[in-house]
Tab-separated table of C-alpha atoms in Angstrom:
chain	number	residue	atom	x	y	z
A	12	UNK	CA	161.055	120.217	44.103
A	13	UNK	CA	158.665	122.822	44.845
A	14	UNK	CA	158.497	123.831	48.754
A	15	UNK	CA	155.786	125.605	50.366
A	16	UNK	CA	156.446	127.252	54.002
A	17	UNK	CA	153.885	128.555	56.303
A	18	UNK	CA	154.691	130.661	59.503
A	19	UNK	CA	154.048	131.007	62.178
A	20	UNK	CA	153.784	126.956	62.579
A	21	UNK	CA	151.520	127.681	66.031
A	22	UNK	CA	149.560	130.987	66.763
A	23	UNK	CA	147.668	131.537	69.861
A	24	UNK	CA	145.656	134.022	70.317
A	25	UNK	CA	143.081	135.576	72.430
A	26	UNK	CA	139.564	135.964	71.456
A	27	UNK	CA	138.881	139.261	69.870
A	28	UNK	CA	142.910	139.717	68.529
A	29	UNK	CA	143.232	139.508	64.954
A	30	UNK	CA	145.571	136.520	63.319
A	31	UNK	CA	147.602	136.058	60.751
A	32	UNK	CA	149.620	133.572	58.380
A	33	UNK	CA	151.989	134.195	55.899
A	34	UNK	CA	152.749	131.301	52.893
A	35	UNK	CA	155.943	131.367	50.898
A	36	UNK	CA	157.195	129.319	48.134
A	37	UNK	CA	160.201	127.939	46.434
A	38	UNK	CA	158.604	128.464	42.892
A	39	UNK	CA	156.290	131.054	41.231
A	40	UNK	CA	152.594	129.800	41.386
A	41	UNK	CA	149.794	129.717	39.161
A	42	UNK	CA	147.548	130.102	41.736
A	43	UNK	CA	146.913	129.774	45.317
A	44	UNK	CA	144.214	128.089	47.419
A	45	UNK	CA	143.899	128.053	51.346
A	46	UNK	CA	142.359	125.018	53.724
A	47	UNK	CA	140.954	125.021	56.956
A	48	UNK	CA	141.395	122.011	58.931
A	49	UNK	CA	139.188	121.571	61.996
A	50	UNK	CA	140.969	119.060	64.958
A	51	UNK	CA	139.824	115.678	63.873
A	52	UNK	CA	138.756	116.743	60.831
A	53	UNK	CA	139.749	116.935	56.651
A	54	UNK	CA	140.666	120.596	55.176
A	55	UNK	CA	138.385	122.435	53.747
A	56	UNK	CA	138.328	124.243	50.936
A	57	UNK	CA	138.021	128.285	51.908
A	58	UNK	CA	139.127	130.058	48.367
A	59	UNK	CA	141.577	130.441	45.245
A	60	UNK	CA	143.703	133.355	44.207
A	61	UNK	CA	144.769	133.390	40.791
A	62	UNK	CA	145.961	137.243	40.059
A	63	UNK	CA	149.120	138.975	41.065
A	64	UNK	CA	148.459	140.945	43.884
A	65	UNK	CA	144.682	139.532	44.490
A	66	UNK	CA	143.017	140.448	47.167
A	67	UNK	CA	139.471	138.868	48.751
A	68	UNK	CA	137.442	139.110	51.574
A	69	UNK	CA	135.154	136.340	53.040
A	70	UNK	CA	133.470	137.991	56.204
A	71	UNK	CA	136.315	138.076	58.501
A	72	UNK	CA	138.872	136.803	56.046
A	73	UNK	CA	141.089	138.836	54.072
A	74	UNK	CA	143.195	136.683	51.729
A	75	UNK	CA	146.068	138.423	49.571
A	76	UNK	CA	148.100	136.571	47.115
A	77	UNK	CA	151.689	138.635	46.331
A	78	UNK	CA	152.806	140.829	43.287
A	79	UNK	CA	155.569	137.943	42.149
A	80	UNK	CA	152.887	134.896	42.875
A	81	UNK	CA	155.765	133.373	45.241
A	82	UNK	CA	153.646	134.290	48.854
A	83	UNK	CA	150.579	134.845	50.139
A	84	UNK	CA	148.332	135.691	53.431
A	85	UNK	CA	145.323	134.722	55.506
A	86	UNK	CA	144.159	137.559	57.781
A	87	UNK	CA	141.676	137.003	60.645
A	88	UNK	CA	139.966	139.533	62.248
A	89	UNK	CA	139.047	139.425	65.707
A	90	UNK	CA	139.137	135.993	65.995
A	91	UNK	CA	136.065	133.898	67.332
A	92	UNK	CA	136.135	130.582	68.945
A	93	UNK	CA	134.778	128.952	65.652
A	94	UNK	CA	138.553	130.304	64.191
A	95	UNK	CA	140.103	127.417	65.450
A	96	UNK	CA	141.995	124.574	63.523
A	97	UNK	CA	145.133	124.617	61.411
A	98	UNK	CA	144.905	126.281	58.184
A	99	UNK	CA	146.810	125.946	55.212
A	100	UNK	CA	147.728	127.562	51.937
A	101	UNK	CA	148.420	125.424	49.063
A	102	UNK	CA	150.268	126.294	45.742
A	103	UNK	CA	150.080	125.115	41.839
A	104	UNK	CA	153.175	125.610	40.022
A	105	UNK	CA	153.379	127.702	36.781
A	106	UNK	CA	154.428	124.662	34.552
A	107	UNK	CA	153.259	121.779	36.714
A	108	UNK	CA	150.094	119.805	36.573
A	109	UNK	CA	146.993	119.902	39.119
A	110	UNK	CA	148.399	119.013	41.859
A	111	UNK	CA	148.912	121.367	44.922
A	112	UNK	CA	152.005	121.251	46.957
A	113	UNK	CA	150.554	122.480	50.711
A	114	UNK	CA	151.874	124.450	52.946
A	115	UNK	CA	153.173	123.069	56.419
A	116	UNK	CA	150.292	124.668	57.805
A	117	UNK	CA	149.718	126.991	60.973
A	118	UNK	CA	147.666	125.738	64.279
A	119	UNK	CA	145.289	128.496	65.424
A	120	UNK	CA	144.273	128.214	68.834
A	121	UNK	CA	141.988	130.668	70.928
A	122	UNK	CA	141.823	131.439	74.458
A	123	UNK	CA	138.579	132.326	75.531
B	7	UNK	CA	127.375	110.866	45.691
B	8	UNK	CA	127.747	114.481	47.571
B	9	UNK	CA	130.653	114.294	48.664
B	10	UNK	CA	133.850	112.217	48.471
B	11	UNK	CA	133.547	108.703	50.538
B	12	UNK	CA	136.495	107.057	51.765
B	13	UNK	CA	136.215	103.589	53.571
B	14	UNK	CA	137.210	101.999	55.711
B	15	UNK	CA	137.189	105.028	58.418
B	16	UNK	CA	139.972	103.356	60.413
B	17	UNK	CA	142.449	100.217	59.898
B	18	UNK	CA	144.170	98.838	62.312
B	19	UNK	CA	146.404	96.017	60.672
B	20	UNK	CA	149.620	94.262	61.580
B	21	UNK	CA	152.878	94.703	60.475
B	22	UNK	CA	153.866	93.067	57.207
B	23	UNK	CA	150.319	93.140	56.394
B	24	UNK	CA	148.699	93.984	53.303
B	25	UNK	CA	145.861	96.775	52.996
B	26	UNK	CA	143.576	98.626	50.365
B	27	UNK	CA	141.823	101.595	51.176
B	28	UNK	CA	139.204	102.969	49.087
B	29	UNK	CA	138.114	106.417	47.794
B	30	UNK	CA	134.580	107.508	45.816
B	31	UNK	CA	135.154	110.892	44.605
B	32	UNK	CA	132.390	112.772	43.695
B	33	UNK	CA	130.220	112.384	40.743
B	34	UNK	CA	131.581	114.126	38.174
B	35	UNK	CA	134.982	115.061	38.955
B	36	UNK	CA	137.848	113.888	36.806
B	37	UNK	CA	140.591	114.693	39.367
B	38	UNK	CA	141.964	112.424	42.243
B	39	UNK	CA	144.666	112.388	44.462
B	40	UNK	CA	145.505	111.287	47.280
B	41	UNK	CA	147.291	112.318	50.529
B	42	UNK	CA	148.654	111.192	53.223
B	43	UNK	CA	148.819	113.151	56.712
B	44	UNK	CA	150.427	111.936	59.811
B	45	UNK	CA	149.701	113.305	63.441
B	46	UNK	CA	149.434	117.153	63.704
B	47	UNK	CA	151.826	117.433	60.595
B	48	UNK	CA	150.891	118.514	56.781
B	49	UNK	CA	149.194	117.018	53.698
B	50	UNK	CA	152.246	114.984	51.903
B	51	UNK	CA	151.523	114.376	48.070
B	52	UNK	CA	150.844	110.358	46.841
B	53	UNK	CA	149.458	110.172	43.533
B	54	UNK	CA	147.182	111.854	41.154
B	55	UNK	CA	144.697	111.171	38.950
B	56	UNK	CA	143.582	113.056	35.490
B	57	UNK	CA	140.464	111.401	33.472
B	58	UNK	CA	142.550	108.625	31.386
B	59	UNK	CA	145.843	110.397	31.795
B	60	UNK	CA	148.846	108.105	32.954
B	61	UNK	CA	148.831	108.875	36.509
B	62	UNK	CA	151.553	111.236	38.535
B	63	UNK	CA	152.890	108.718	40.790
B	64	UNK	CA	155.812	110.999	41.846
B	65	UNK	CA	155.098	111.075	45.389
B	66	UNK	CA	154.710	107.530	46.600
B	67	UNK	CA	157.083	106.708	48.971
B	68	UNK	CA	158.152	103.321	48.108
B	69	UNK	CA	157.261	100.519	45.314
B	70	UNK	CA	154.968	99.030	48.542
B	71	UNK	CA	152.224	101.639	47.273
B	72	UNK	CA	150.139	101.594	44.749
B	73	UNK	CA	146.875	102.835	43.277
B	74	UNK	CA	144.859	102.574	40.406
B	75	UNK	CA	141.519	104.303	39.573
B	76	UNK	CA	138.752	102.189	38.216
B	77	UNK	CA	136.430	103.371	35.262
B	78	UNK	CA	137.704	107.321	36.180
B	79	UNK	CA	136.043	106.693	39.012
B	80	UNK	CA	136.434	104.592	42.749
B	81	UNK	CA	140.002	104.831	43.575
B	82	UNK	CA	142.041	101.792	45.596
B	83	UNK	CA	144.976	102.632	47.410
B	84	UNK	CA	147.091	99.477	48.518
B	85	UNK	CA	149.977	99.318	50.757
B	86	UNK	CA	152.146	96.122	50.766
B	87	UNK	CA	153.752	94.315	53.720
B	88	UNK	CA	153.164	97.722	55.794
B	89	UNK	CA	155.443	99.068	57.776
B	90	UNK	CA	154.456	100.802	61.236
B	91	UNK	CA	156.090	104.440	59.010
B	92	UNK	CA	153.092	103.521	57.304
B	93	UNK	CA	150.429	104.855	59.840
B	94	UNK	CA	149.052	107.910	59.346
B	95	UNK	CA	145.574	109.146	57.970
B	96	UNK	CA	145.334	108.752	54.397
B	97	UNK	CA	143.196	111.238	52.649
B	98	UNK	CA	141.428	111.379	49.598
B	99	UNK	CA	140.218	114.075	47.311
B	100	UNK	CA	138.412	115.256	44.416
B	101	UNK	CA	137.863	118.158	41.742
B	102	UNK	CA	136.707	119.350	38.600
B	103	UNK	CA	139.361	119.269	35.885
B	104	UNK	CA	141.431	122.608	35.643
B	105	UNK	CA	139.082	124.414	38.063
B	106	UNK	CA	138.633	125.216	42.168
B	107	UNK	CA	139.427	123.595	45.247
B	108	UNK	CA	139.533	120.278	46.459
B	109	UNK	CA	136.764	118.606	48.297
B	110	UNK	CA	138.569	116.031	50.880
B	111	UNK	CA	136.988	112.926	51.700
B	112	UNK	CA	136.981	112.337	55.313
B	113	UNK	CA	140.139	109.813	55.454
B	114	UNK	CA	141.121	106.373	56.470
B	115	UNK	CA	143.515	106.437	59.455
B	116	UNK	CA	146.275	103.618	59.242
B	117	UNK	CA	147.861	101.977	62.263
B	118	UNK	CA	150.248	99.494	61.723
B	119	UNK	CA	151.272	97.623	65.093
C-alpha cells in the first residue's frame, strides 16, 4: 500500500535557525496537505498543494510540492518558540479515494 | 456545531471490555474518518466515511472494530473485548466532499488496563 516517509523524524533547533522537513512517497499523489500538531494537541490543518512543482508561502512557511508529485517540503524560517510541535505532510493517491495516508511526521523542538 | 466534537475526552476501561466512542463532525461535511494515534507516533488510517457511500473499512485492525455513521452524520466507533494494543488516542475528523483539509476533532484517548 501507499507509504508516506517524513525525515528527519526529530529536529532540534535553536531559535532564530531555519527548519526543514522533507515528505516522500511510495506512490504519485494527487495532492498534498501538511498538519501541525501541537504536544497534547490534534493536527491542524496548515495548507494543500495540488500542482507539480507548487510552491506557497504562509508568513514564515514555504511549502513546495515536487515536479513528479512523489515528495514534498515544509520550510521554516527562523524559527520562533510558537514553531514547536510535530508536523506532518499527508498524501492522496492519484486513483484512490479521500483518504490521506500521513506522513510519520517530524518533532520540532526549539531551544530558547 | 463549529467544530468537530468527539466524546468521551478520555476512557479508561478494562481489558476485555467493550467501548463506543463518539464523533460529531461538523455541520455540513460529508466526509469522516477516523484515526487512531498512539504515543508520540503518527496518524494510522481506520475507516472512512463518504455521504451514503459503502464505507472504506480497509484500515481497521481487527473484526473487534467497528463503526457506522448515523443519518451522514454522528459517527460511533466501537471496540470489542479490548485489548490493552488497543490504547491509544483515537481521533476523529471531518471535511467537505472532494475539497481541503481536515478539521480534527480533539480525540478520545483509550487506556485499556
Amino acid at each position: 500500500g501507499q507509504q508516506v516517509m517524513q525525515i528527519p523524524q526529530y529536529q532540534h533547533v535553536q531559535e532564530g535557525e531555519d527548519f526543514t522537513t522533507y515528505c516522500n512517497s511510495s506512490t504519485t499523489l494527487s495532492n498534498i496537505q501538511w498538519y501541525k500538531q501541537r504536544p497534547g494537541g490534534h493536527p491542524v490543518f496548515l495548507i494543500q498543494l495540488v500542482k507539480s512543482g507548487e510552491v506557497k508561502k504562509q508568513k514564515r512557511l514555504t511549502f513546495q510540492f515536487g515536479e513528479a508529485k512523489k515528495n514534498s517540503s515544509l520550510h521554516i524560517t527562523a524559527t520562533q518558540t510558537t514553531d514547536v510541535g510535530t508536523y506532518f505532510c499527508a498524501g492522496r493517491s492519484n486513483f484512490g479515494n479521500e483518504k490521506l495516508t500521513f506522513g510519520t511526521g517530524t518533532r520540532l523542538t526549539i531551544i530558547p | 456545531g463549529a467544530g468537530v466534537s468527539q466524546s468521551p475526552s478520555n476512557k479508561v476501561t478494562e481489558k476485555g471490555k467493550d467501548v463506543e466512542l463518539r464523533c460529531d463532525p461538523i455541520s455540513g461535511h460529508t466526509a469522516l474518518y477516523w484515526y487512531r494515534q498512539s504515543l508520540g507516533q503518527g496518524l494510522e488510517f481506520l475507516i472512512y466515511f463518504q455521504g451514503n457511500s459503502a464505507p472504506d473499512k480497509s484500515g481497521l485492525p481487527s473484526d473487534r472494530f467497528s463503526a457506522e455513521r448515523t443519518g451522514g452524520s454522528v459517527s460511533t466507533l466501537t471496540i470489542q473485548r479490548t485489548q490493552q494494543e488497543d490504547s491509544a488516542v483515537y481521533l476523529c475528523a471531518s471535511s467537505e466532499q472532494g475539497a481541503g483539509g481536515y478539521t480534527f476533532g480533539s480525540g478520545t484517548r483509550l487506556t485499556v488496563v
